[in-house]
mmCIF file of C-alpha atoms and ligand atoms in Angstrom:
data_model
loop_
_atom_site.group_PDB
_atom_site.id
_atom_site.type_symbol
_atom_site.label_atom_id
_atom_site.label_comp_id
_atom_site.label_asym_id
_atom_site.label_seq_id
_atom_site.Cartn_x
_atom_site.Cartn_y
_atom_site.Cartn_z
ATOM 1 C CA MET A 1 83.046 -65.460 97.644
ATOM 2 C CA THR A 2 83.427 -66.344 101.295
ATOM 3 C CA PHE A 3 82.945 -63.733 103.952
ATOM 4 C CA PRO A 4 83.618 -64.125 107.653
ATOM 5 C CA SER A 5 80.634 -65.471 109.509
ATOM 6 C CA TRP A 6 79.196 -63.449 112.361
ATOM 7 C CA PRO A 7 79.360 -63.393 115.373
ATOM 8 C CA ILE A 8 83.092 -63.852 115.787
ATOM 9 C CA SER A 9 84.469 -65.218 119.040
ATOM 10 C CA GLY A 10 87.791 -66.534 120.262
ATOM 11 C CA ASP A 11 89.799 -67.724 123.223
ATOM 12 C CA ARG A 12 89.151 -64.507 125.104
ATOM 13 C CA GLU A 13 85.362 -65.001 125.152
ATOM 14 C CA GLU A 14 85.900 -68.581 126.335
ATOM 15 C CA GLU A 15 88.349 -67.531 129.038
ATOM 16 C CA LEU A 16 86.021 -64.859 130.403
ATOM 17 C CA LEU A 17 82.925 -67.022 130.142
ATOM 18 C CA ARG A 18 84.707 -69.780 132.022
ATOM 19 C CA SER A 19 85.725 -67.348 134.757
ATOM 20 C CA VAL A 20 82.070 -66.400 135.211
ATOM 21 C CA LEU A 21 80.966 -70.043 135.192
ATOM 22 C CA LYS A 22 83.422 -70.858 137.931
ATOM 23 C CA SER A 23 82.346 -67.892 140.035
ATOM 24 C CA PRO A 24 79.463 -67.868 142.489
ATOM 25 C CA GLN A 25 77.810 -64.943 140.690
ATOM 26 C CA TRP A 26 76.403 -65.416 137.178
ATOM 27 C CA GLY A 27 74.033 -62.468 137.318
ATOM 28 C CA GLY A 28 74.301 -58.734 137.037
ATOM 29 C CA PHE A 29 76.183 -58.298 140.307
ATOM 30 C CA HIS A 30 79.355 -59.935 139.024
ATOM 31 C CA PRO A 31 82.170 -57.328 138.953
ATOM 32 C CA LEU A 32 82.663 -57.933 135.205
ATOM 33 C CA VAL A 33 79.330 -56.226 134.526
ATOM 34 C CA GLN A 34 80.339 -53.023 136.263
ATOM 35 C CA GLU A 35 83.805 -53.144 134.732
ATOM 36 C CA PHE A 36 82.333 -53.499 131.271
ATOM 37 C CA GLU A 37 79.890 -50.641 131.856
ATOM 38 C CA GLN A 38 82.752 -48.386 132.908
ATOM 39 C CA ARG A 39 84.970 -49.398 130.030
ATOM 40 C CA PHE A 40 82.274 -48.984 127.395
ATOM 41 C CA ALA A 41 81.044 -45.659 128.786
ATOM 42 C CA SER A 42 84.492 -44.110 129.100
ATOM 43 C CA GLY A 43 85.430 -45.464 125.673
ATOM 44 C CA HIS A 44 82.556 -43.315 124.380
ATOM 45 C CA ASP A 45 83.427 -40.249 126.492
ATOM 46 C CA ALA A 46 80.641 -40.793 128.983
ATOM 47 C CA ARG A 47 80.965 -41.010 132.763
ATOM 48 C CA PHE A 48 78.258 -43.582 133.439
ATOM 49 C CA GLY A 49 77.037 -46.793 131.849
ATOM 50 C CA ILE A 50 73.894 -48.703 132.773
ATOM 51 C CA SER A 51 73.782 -52.070 131.063
ATOM 52 C CA ALA A 52 70.594 -54.003 130.363
ATOM 53 C CA PHE A 53 69.458 -57.166 128.662
ATOM 54 C CA ASN A 54 68.801 -55.526 125.296
ATOM 55 C CA GLY A 55 68.837 -52.254 123.383
ATOM 56 C CA THR A 56 65.056 -51.887 123.343
ATOM 57 C CA VAL A 57 64.608 -51.753 127.104
ATOM 58 C CA THR A 58 67.468 -49.235 127.301
ATOM 59 C CA LEU A 59 65.396 -46.830 125.169
ATOM 60 C CA GLU A 60 62.331 -47.408 127.336
ATOM 61 C CA LEU A 61 64.482 -46.932 130.417
ATOM 62 C CA ALA A 62 65.911 -43.633 129.142
ATOM 63 C CA LEU A 63 62.421 -42.264 128.495
ATOM 64 C CA GLU A 64 61.076 -43.450 131.829
ATOM 65 C CA ALA A 65 64.052 -42.031 133.743
ATOM 66 C CA LEU A 66 63.473 -38.676 132.018
ATOM 67 C CA GLY A 67 59.822 -38.654 133.035
ATOM 68 C CA VAL A 68 58.522 -38.976 129.482
ATOM 69 C CA GLY A 69 55.059 -40.530 129.410
ATOM 70 C CA ALA A 70 51.373 -39.957 128.758
ATOM 71 C CA GLY A 71 50.570 -36.590 127.227
ATOM 72 C CA HIS A 72 54.078 -36.128 125.810
ATOM 73 C CA GLU A 73 55.311 -36.307 122.241
ATOM 74 C CA VAL A 74 58.704 -37.607 121.186
ATOM 75 C CA ILE A 75 60.134 -36.821 117.750
ATOM 76 C CA VAL A 76 61.629 -39.858 116.022
ATOM 77 C CA PRO A 77 62.830 -40.605 112.480
ATOM 78 C CA ALA A 78 60.374 -42.269 110.108
ATOM 79 C CA ILE A 79 63.040 -44.858 109.369
ATOM 80 C CA SER A 80 64.568 -47.053 112.044
ATOM 81 C CA PHE A 81 64.176 -50.418 113.667
ATOM 82 C CA VAL A 82 60.817 -50.525 115.440
ATOM 83 C CA SER A 83 62.261 -50.120 118.968
ATOM 84 C CA THR A 84 63.003 -46.429 118.431
ATOM 85 C CA ALA A 85 59.267 -45.806 118.149
ATOM 86 C CA SER A 86 57.841 -48.650 120.230
ATOM 87 C CA ALA A 87 59.854 -47.459 123.246
ATOM 88 C CA VAL A 88 57.979 -44.151 123.012
ATOM 89 C CA SER A 89 54.623 -45.916 122.745
ATOM 90 C CA ARG A 90 55.410 -48.285 125.599
ATOM 91 C CA VAL A 91 56.012 -45.427 128.044
ATOM 92 C CA GLY A 92 52.628 -44.015 127.009
ATOM 93 C CA ALA A 93 53.925 -41.098 124.935
ATOM 94 C CA THR A 94 53.183 -40.347 121.274
ATOM 95 C CA PRO A 95 55.847 -40.879 118.609
ATOM 96 C CA VAL A 96 55.966 -38.077 116.049
ATOM 97 C CA PHE A 97 57.535 -39.407 112.876
ATOM 98 C CA VAL A 98 59.544 -36.997 110.759
ATOM 99 C CA ASP A 99 61.438 -37.386 107.514
ATOM 100 C CA ILE A 100 65.072 -38.283 106.985
ATOM 101 C CA GLY A 101 67.530 -36.549 104.672
ATOM 102 C CA ALA A 102 67.764 -37.437 100.989
ATOM 103 C CA THR A 103 71.119 -39.180 101.358
ATOM 104 C CA SER A 104 71.911 -39.049 105.084
ATOM 105 C CA PHE A 105 69.623 -41.965 106.011
ATOM 106 C CA ASN A 106 69.143 -39.963 109.228
ATOM 107 C CA ILE A 107 66.543 -37.684 110.770
ATOM 108 C CA HIS A 108 66.560 -34.235 109.146
ATOM 109 C CA PRO A 109 67.104 -31.412 111.673
ATOM 110 C CA ASP A 110 64.780 -29.042 109.748
ATOM 111 C CA ARG A 111 61.979 -31.588 109.976
ATOM 112 C CA ILE A 112 62.576 -31.866 113.734
ATOM 113 C CA GLU A 113 62.150 -28.113 114.136
ATOM 114 C CA GLU A 114 58.914 -28.165 112.155
ATOM 115 C CA ALA A 115 57.478 -30.926 114.352
ATOM 116 C CA ILE A 116 58.105 -29.312 117.743
ATOM 117 C CA GLY A 117 54.896 -28.433 119.572
ATOM 118 C CA PRO A 118 53.730 -27.701 123.098
ATOM 119 C CA ARG A 119 53.644 -31.412 124.038
ATOM 120 C CA THR A 120 57.100 -32.245 122.670
ATOM 121 C CA LYS A 121 59.348 -33.557 125.395
ATOM 122 C CA ALA A 122 62.205 -35.311 123.637
ATOM 123 C CA ILE A 123 63.945 -36.080 120.364
ATOM 124 C CA ILE A 124 65.363 -39.512 119.605
ATOM 125 C CA ALA A 125 67.894 -39.416 116.790
ATOM 126 C CA VAL A 126 69.090 -42.722 115.382
ATOM 127 C CA HIS A 127 72.610 -42.902 113.984
ATOM 128 C CA PHE A 128 71.623 -45.166 111.138
ATOM 129 C CA GLY A 129 73.855 -47.778 109.505
ATOM 130 C CA ALA A 130 77.240 -46.095 109.450
ATOM 131 C CA ALA A 131 76.685 -42.400 110.060
ATOM 132 C CA PHE A 132 75.808 -40.010 112.841
ATOM 133 C CA ALA A 133 72.682 -37.920 112.706
ATOM 134 C CA ASP A 134 73.730 -34.264 112.908
ATOM 135 C CA VAL A 135 74.356 -34.160 116.663
ATOM 136 C CA ASP A 136 75.532 -30.529 116.562
ATOM 137 C CA ARG A 137 72.291 -29.219 115.131
ATOM 138 C CA ILE A 138 70.014 -31.605 116.977
ATOM 139 C CA GLY A 139 71.732 -30.851 120.290
ATOM 140 C CA GLN A 140 71.242 -27.137 119.638
ATOM 141 C CA ILE A 141 67.576 -27.569 118.692
ATOM 142 C CA ALA A 142 66.997 -29.594 121.854
ATOM 143 C CA ALA A 143 68.731 -26.953 123.984
ATOM 144 C CA ASP A 144 66.817 -24.075 122.330
ATOM 145 C CA HIS A 145 63.461 -25.768 122.976
ATOM 146 C CA ASN A 146 64.274 -27.291 126.338
ATOM 147 C CA LEU A 147 63.864 -30.868 125.079
ATOM 148 C CA TRP A 148 65.691 -34.058 125.982
ATOM 149 C CA PHE A 149 67.975 -35.370 123.263
ATOM 150 C CA ILE A 150 68.454 -39.142 123.235
ATOM 151 C CA GLU A 151 70.811 -40.858 120.809
ATOM 152 C CA ASP A 152 69.782 -44.288 119.583
ATOM 153 C CA ALA A 153 73.328 -45.420 118.821
ATOM 154 C CA ALA A 154 72.394 -49.086 118.402
ATOM 155 C CA HIS A 155 74.431 -49.132 115.159
ATOM 156 C CA LEU A 156 77.402 -46.988 116.063
ATOM 157 C CA HIS A 157 79.608 -48.621 118.709
ATOM 158 C CA GLY A 158 83.020 -46.999 118.800
ATOM 159 C CA ALA A 159 82.141 -44.241 116.331
ATOM 160 C CA GLN A 160 83.200 -40.645 116.889
ATOM 161 C CA TRP A 161 82.002 -37.192 115.899
ATOM 162 C CA ASN A 162 84.778 -34.622 115.994
ATOM 163 C CA GLY A 163 86.755 -37.056 118.140
ATOM 164 C CA ARG A 164 83.968 -37.627 120.667
ATOM 165 C CA GLY A 165 82.148 -40.890 121.221
ATOM 166 C CA ALA A 166 78.695 -41.761 119.933
ATOM 167 C CA GLY A 167 76.068 -41.620 122.639
ATOM 168 C CA SER A 168 77.808 -38.874 124.627
ATOM 169 C CA PHE A 169 76.063 -35.908 122.938
ATOM 170 C CA GLY A 170 72.537 -36.352 124.198
ATOM 171 C CA VAL A 171 71.407 -36.794 127.783
ATOM 172 C CA ALA A 172 71.642 -40.516 127.034
ATOM 173 C CA GLY A 173 73.022 -42.785 124.344
ATOM 174 C CA SER A 174 71.495 -46.212 123.857
ATOM 175 C CA PHE A 175 73.365 -49.152 122.299
ATOM 176 C CA SER A 176 72.301 -52.653 121.333
ATOM 177 C CA PHE A 177 74.430 -55.796 121.544
ATOM 178 C CA GLN A 178 71.931 -57.948 119.653
ATOM 179 C CA ASN A 179 73.359 -60.800 117.606
ATOM 180 C CA GLY A 180 74.006 -58.880 114.378
ATOM 181 C CA LYS A 181 75.534 -55.757 115.903
ATOM 182 C CA VAL A 182 79.264 -54.957 115.641
ATOM 183 C CA MET A 183 79.596 -55.825 119.329
ATOM 184 C CA CYS A 184 77.303 -58.601 120.372
ATOM 185 C CA SER A 185 76.399 -60.907 123.194
ATOM 186 C CA GLY A 186 73.380 -62.503 121.541
ATOM 187 C CA GLU A 187 71.221 -59.951 123.306
ATOM 188 C CA GLY A 188 72.285 -56.955 125.357
ATOM 189 C CA GLY A 189 72.191 -53.200 125.627
ATOM 190 C CA ILE A 190 73.620 -50.246 127.483
ATOM 191 C CA LEU A 191 72.735 -46.642 128.204
ATOM 192 C CA ILE A 192 75.578 -44.203 128.585
ATOM 193 C CA THR A 193 75.363 -40.694 129.989
ATOM 194 C CA ASN A 194 77.291 -37.801 131.459
ATOM 195 C CA ASN A 195 74.325 -36.746 133.577
ATOM 196 C CA GLU A 196 74.766 -38.064 137.106
ATOM 197 C CA ASP A 197 71.157 -37.545 138.204
ATOM 198 C CA PHE A 198 69.867 -39.304 135.129
ATOM 199 C CA SER A 199 72.316 -42.158 135.642
ATOM 200 C CA ARG A 200 71.176 -42.642 139.257
ATOM 201 C CA ARG A 201 67.515 -42.685 138.255
ATOM 202 C CA ALA A 202 68.071 -45.022 135.331
ATOM 203 C CA ARG A 203 70.168 -47.427 137.373
ATOM 204 C CA SER A 204 67.645 -47.445 140.161
ATOM 205 C CA ILE A 205 64.751 -48.222 137.788
ATOM 206 C CA ALA A 206 66.792 -50.964 136.112
ATOM 207 C CA ASN A 207 67.712 -52.458 139.469
ATOM 208 C CA GLN A 208 64.348 -52.830 141.243
ATOM 209 C CA GLY A 209 64.232 -49.295 142.585
ATOM 210 C CA ARG A 210 67.334 -49.800 144.712
ATOM 211 C CA GLN A 211 69.636 -46.917 145.517
ATOM 212 C CA GLU A 212 73.405 -47.037 145.652
ATOM 213 C CA GLY A 213 74.746 -47.456 149.167
ATOM 214 C CA GLU A 214 71.361 -48.530 150.529
ATOM 215 C CA SER A 215 70.240 -51.937 151.699
ATOM 216 C CA PHE A 216 69.461 -54.628 149.113
ATOM 217 C CA TYR A 217 65.872 -54.949 150.278
ATOM 218 C CA LYS A 218 65.051 -51.253 150.322
ATOM 219 C CA HIS A 219 63.258 -50.071 147.181
ATOM 220 C CA PHE A 220 62.818 -46.354 146.600
ATOM 221 C CA ARG A 221 60.771 -46.331 143.403
ATOM 222 C CA VAL A 222 58.787 -48.771 141.321
ATOM 223 C CA GLY A 223 61.623 -50.285 139.372
ATOM 224 C CA THR A 224 62.130 -53.496 137.524
ATOM 225 C CA ASN A 225 64.954 -55.880 136.717
ATOM 226 C CA LEU A 226 66.694 -55.051 133.438
ATOM 227 C CA ARG A 227 70.119 -56.309 134.500
ATOM 228 C CA MET A 228 72.514 -57.870 132.023
ATOM 229 C CA THR A 229 74.012 -61.212 133.062
ATOM 230 C CA ALA A 230 77.714 -61.717 133.730
ATOM 231 C CA PHE A 231 77.814 -64.063 130.720
ATOM 232 C CA GLN A 232 76.791 -61.180 128.480
ATOM 233 C CA ALA A 233 79.377 -58.900 130.086
ATOM 234 C CA ALA A 234 82.074 -61.563 129.644
ATOM 235 C CA VAL A 235 81.394 -61.864 125.931
ATOM 236 C CA LEU A 236 81.125 -58.094 125.526
ATOM 237 C CA THR A 237 84.429 -57.492 127.279
ATOM 238 C CA ALA A 238 86.119 -59.661 124.678
ATOM 239 C CA GLN A 239 84.129 -58.047 121.853
ATOM 240 C CA TRP A 240 85.156 -54.590 123.062
ATOM 241 C CA GLU A 241 88.816 -55.613 122.988
ATOM 242 C CA ARG A 242 88.400 -56.656 119.346
ATOM 243 C CA LEU A 243 86.288 -53.699 118.196
ATOM 244 C CA GLU A 244 89.134 -51.323 117.348
ATOM 245 C CA GLU A 245 90.835 -53.780 115.025
ATOM 246 C CA GLN A 246 87.558 -54.739 113.333
ATOM 247 C CA MET A 247 86.591 -51.101 112.847
ATOM 248 C CA ALA A 248 89.939 -50.421 111.188
ATOM 249 C CA ARG A 249 89.459 -53.393 108.857
ATOM 250 C CA ARG A 250 85.954 -52.298 107.892
ATOM 251 C CA ALA A 251 86.987 -48.678 107.355
ATOM 252 C CA ALA A 252 89.904 -49.733 105.139
ATOM 253 C CA ASN A 253 87.666 -52.036 103.088
ATOM 254 C CA VAL A 254 85.056 -49.303 102.653
ATOM 255 C CA ARG A 255 87.752 -47.013 101.271
ATOM 256 C CA ILE A 256 88.886 -49.705 98.808
ATOM 257 C CA LEU A 257 85.339 -50.590 97.783
ATOM 258 C CA LYS A 258 84.150 -47.031 97.299
ATOM 259 C CA ALA A 259 87.242 -46.231 95.255
ATOM 260 C CA LEU A 260 86.467 -49.202 93.007
ATOM 261 C CA VAL A 261 82.772 -48.389 92.665
ATOM 262 C CA THR A 262 83.154 -44.873 91.353
ATOM 263 C CA ASP A 263 81.451 -43.908 88.116
ATOM 264 C CA VAL A 264 78.500 -46.115 88.967
ATOM 265 C CA PRO A 265 75.658 -43.611 88.689
ATOM 266 C CA GLU A 266 73.076 -46.155 89.848
ATOM 267 C CA ILE A 267 74.449 -46.083 93.395
ATOM 268 C CA CYS A 268 74.448 -43.244 95.869
ATOM 269 C CA TRP A 269 76.146 -44.232 99.130
ATOM 270 C CA GLN A 270 75.034 -42.924 102.514
ATOM 271 C CA ASP A 271 76.661 -39.547 103.281
ATOM 272 C CA GLU A 272 79.751 -39.565 105.464
ATOM 273 C CA PRO A 273 79.339 -36.338 107.479
ATOM 274 C CA PRO A 274 82.628 -34.411 107.557
ATOM 275 C CA ARG A 275 82.463 -34.099 111.362
ATOM 276 C CA MET A 276 82.238 -37.877 111.761
ATOM 277 C CA THR A 277 85.811 -38.861 112.550
ATOM 278 C CA ARG A 278 85.231 -42.620 112.952
ATOM 279 C CA SER A 279 82.446 -44.932 111.888
ATOM 280 C CA SER A 280 81.570 -48.416 113.050
ATOM 281 C CA TRP A 281 80.534 -49.370 109.482
ATOM 282 C CA TYR A 282 77.718 -51.512 110.828
ATOM 283 C CA LEU A 283 75.911 -51.271 107.498
ATOM 284 C CA LEU A 284 77.177 -50.006 104.183
ATOM 285 C CA CYS A 285 74.008 -48.273 103.026
ATOM 286 C CA GLY A 286 73.128 -46.963 99.623
ATOM 287 C CA ARG A 287 70.291 -46.011 97.328
ATOM 288 C CA PHE A 288 69.893 -47.615 93.921
ATOM 289 C CA HIS A 289 68.412 -45.917 90.855
ATOM 290 C CA SER A 290 68.326 -47.393 87.409
ATOM 291 C CA GLU A 291 66.016 -47.142 84.425
ATOM 292 C CA ARG A 292 66.509 -50.818 83.648
ATOM 293 C CA VAL A 293 67.037 -52.672 86.918
ATOM 294 C CA THR A 294 64.873 -52.584 90.023
ATOM 295 C CA ARG A 295 66.394 -52.307 93.500
ATOM 296 C CA ASP A 296 65.121 -55.804 94.303
ATOM 297 C CA ARG A 297 66.719 -57.242 91.182
ATOM 298 C CA PHE A 298 69.961 -55.459 92.061
ATOM 299 C CA CYS A 299 69.934 -57.045 95.536
ATOM 300 C CA ALA A 300 68.980 -60.474 94.175
ATOM 301 C CA SER A 301 71.834 -60.289 91.709
ATOM 302 C CA LEU A 302 74.333 -59.412 94.435
ATOM 303 C CA ILE A 303 73.103 -62.298 96.567
ATOM 304 C CA ALA A 304 73.292 -64.670 93.595
ATOM 305 C CA GLN A 305 76.915 -63.617 93.159
ATOM 306 C CA GLY A 306 77.617 -64.426 96.800
ATOM 307 C CA VAL A 307 77.515 -60.927 98.305
ATOM 308 C CA PRO A 308 75.069 -60.594 101.213
ATOM 309 C CA CYS A 309 72.728 -57.670 100.630
ATOM 310 C CA THR A 310 69.447 -56.604 102.213
ATOM 311 C CA PRO A 311 66.788 -54.492 100.556
ATOM 312 C CA PHE A 312 65.823 -51.668 102.900
ATOM 313 C CA TYR A 313 62.975 -51.898 105.427
ATOM 314 C CA PRO A 314 59.737 -52.701 103.597
ATOM 315 C CA HIS A 315 57.947 -49.757 105.182
ATOM 316 C CA THR A 316 58.448 -46.627 107.204
ATOM 317 C CA LEU A 317 57.814 -46.955 110.928
ATOM 318 C CA TYR A 318 54.414 -45.272 110.708
ATOM 319 C CA GLN A 319 53.336 -47.685 107.954
ATOM 320 C CA ASN A 320 53.758 -50.634 110.338
ATOM 321 C CA PRO A 321 50.470 -52.352 111.154
ATOM 322 C CA MET A 322 50.767 -51.306 114.805
ATOM 323 C CA TYR A 323 50.758 -47.605 113.934
ATOM 324 C CA GLN A 324 47.522 -48.029 112.034
ATOM 325 C CA HIS A 325 45.878 -48.279 115.482
ATOM 326 C CA GLU A 326 48.479 -47.015 117.991
ATOM 327 C CA ASN A 327 48.594 -43.336 118.785
ATOM 328 C CA CYS A 328 51.138 -41.519 116.609
ATOM 329 C CA VAL A 329 51.644 -38.456 114.437
ATOM 330 C CA ALA A 330 53.322 -38.691 111.042
ATOM 331 C CA ALA A 331 54.612 -35.654 109.179
ATOM 332 C CA PRO A 332 54.902 -35.990 105.397
ATOM 333 C CA CYS A 333 57.980 -38.158 104.766
ATOM 334 C CA PRO A 334 58.687 -38.256 101.020
ATOM 335 C CA ASN A 335 62.332 -39.221 101.496
ATOM 336 C CA ALA A 336 61.553 -42.082 103.872
ATOM 337 C CA GLU A 337 58.897 -43.374 101.474
ATOM 338 C CA ALA A 338 61.395 -43.255 98.618
ATOM 339 C CA TYR A 339 64.049 -45.119 100.628
ATOM 340 C CA ILE A 340 61.795 -48.087 101.212
ATOM 341 C CA ARG A 341 61.643 -48.479 97.438
ATOM 342 C CA ASP A 342 65.267 -47.857 96.514
ATOM 343 C CA ALA A 343 67.660 -48.320 99.447
ATOM 344 C CA PHE A 344 69.742 -51.336 100.419
ATOM 345 C CA TRP A 345 72.576 -52.299 102.732
ATOM 346 C CA LEU A 346 75.521 -54.658 102.888
ATOM 347 C CA PRO A 347 76.145 -56.113 106.370
ATOM 348 C CA HIS A 348 79.369 -55.455 108.233
ATOM 349 C CA ARG A 349 80.706 -58.971 107.772
ATOM 350 C CA VAL A 350 81.247 -58.158 104.082
ATOM 351 C CA LEU A 351 83.605 -55.409 105.260
ATOM 352 C CA LEU A 352 85.461 -57.788 107.565
ATOM 353 C CA ALA A 353 86.690 -59.851 104.620
ATOM 354 C CA GLU A 354 90.297 -59.819 103.459
ATOM 355 C CA PRO A 355 90.948 -56.575 101.555
ATOM 356 C CA ASP A 356 91.891 -58.541 98.443
ATOM 357 C CA LEU A 357 88.258 -59.679 98.192
ATOM 358 C CA MET A 358 87.040 -56.118 97.662
ATOM 359 C CA PRO A 359 87.702 -56.020 93.892
ATOM 360 C CA ALA A 360 85.437 -59.066 93.521
ATOM 361 C CA VAL A 361 82.748 -57.365 95.629
ATOM 362 C CA ALA A 362 83.075 -54.239 93.490
ATOM 363 C CA ALA A 363 82.796 -56.310 90.323
ATOM 364 C CA ALA A 364 79.681 -58.020 91.708
ATOM 365 C CA ILE A 365 78.141 -54.621 92.444
ATOM 366 C CA GLN A 366 78.884 -53.481 88.926
ATOM 367 C CA GLN A 367 77.364 -56.639 87.461
ATOM 368 C CA ALA A 368 74.306 -56.257 89.682
ATOM 369 C CA CYS A 369 73.817 -52.710 88.385
ATOM 370 C CA LEU A 370 73.407 -54.298 84.967
ATOM 371 C CA GLY A 371 70.957 -56.812 86.452
ATOM 372 C CA LEU A 372 73.306 -59.719 85.815
ATOM 373 C CA GLN A 373 73.231 -62.747 88.095
ATOM 374 C CA THR A 374 76.758 -64.059 87.649
ATOM 375 C CA SER A 375 80.181 -62.523 87.694
HETATM 376 C C1 PLP B 401 68.246 -48.509 115.667
HETATM 377 C C2 PLP B 401 67.951 -49.611 116.645
HETATM 378 N N1 PLP B 401 67.467 -49.287 117.852
HETATM 379 C C3 PLP B 401 67.192 -50.225 118.769
HETATM 380 C C4 PLP B 401 67.370 -51.555 118.500
HETATM 381 C C5 PLP B 401 66.958 -52.566 119.513
HETATM 382 O O1 PLP B 401 67.967 -53.316 120.015
HETATM 383 P P1 PLP B 401 67.726 -54.778 120.591
HETATM 384 O O2 PLP B 401 67.524 -55.688 119.433
HETATM 385 O O3 PLP B 401 68.996 -55.037 121.345
HETATM 386 O O4 PLP B 401 66.554 -54.730 121.483
HETATM 387 C C6 PLP B 401 67.890 -51.940 117.246
HETATM 388 C C7 PLP B 401 68.140 -53.312 116.873
HETATM 389 O O5 PLP B 401 68.165 -54.291 116.888
HETATM 390 C C8 PLP B 401 68.174 -50.942 116.295
HETATM 391 O O6 PLP B 401 68.620 -51.261 115.086
#
């Protein structure tokens, strides 16, 4: 089985990259950067976009711009890429890890409520793999308790909840354009927001403490330089133009695949929340249960049959070596601890294949459920 390789690029990336190369500005002050920020933000129903050189510093930037730091706690899911938690630690606050839902792969709103205390300042919800965390409930919890709600939407470019873009529900939405993401520029990130004050503060921090309309050499706060280069913006502009079509292809293939993999009791796919109206399908996530076959054998069998598959993270965030000595709080997380034993994902390039390859993928999944190595 041959799947498209990733990243995908074409003439448009080359054209835009060349235009940057020929210009006198290769850095973050090239107009393409601002144009991309605007396009990406408004495409996700946000008024402002602040780009940066990756999707880890965007999380740190959001927390810093909100004044989150020493003495504060931030509630995060027990399962995510490390940045969701390390961003909290790096601004000097304490991550409070809470459990995810049994099949949502996302932070459980009830567990958030249980973890709120006098030092809680913010909630970071990750929209994991292919599905939103419950932004309605989390937004309400944050409003009721006067907390900041940040969306780590690193996986969900272009996705919508009730017709509204990912990242536009919290005070800030953070995206990553790292090499494997559905929009990528090798490295890259962006914060989007509808909060003008927040956007001014975040942009100023990311741009050496400058303020819009003021002189280049006047610095109003201790900022830093997080700016994305024009090369990144050039590639991302082209990637954005292709996103719609790729999302449609992935969504169609998911429908075909899931229809073919019914009556396979070993697999429980990640929930698709009814209010999610579009997904990026960054990862097709599932949990695997069988009396006879282990999750690792299931994944190995899929790989042997030519279908890329990744066993889930090997540990929860709080089980990482760094959180054996870094300050953190971990609530009991039985679901998260079960996921690390039984969950898996297929990467989005599998879903970018020609639709007529899906029956072969489905057959490989069925074979793998039996622990067989060949189709
Ligand atoms: C959920 C999540 N948050 C944040 C990041 C960090 O993004 P970056 O790699 O661009 O720093 C990633 C991934 O790479 C991620 O998966």
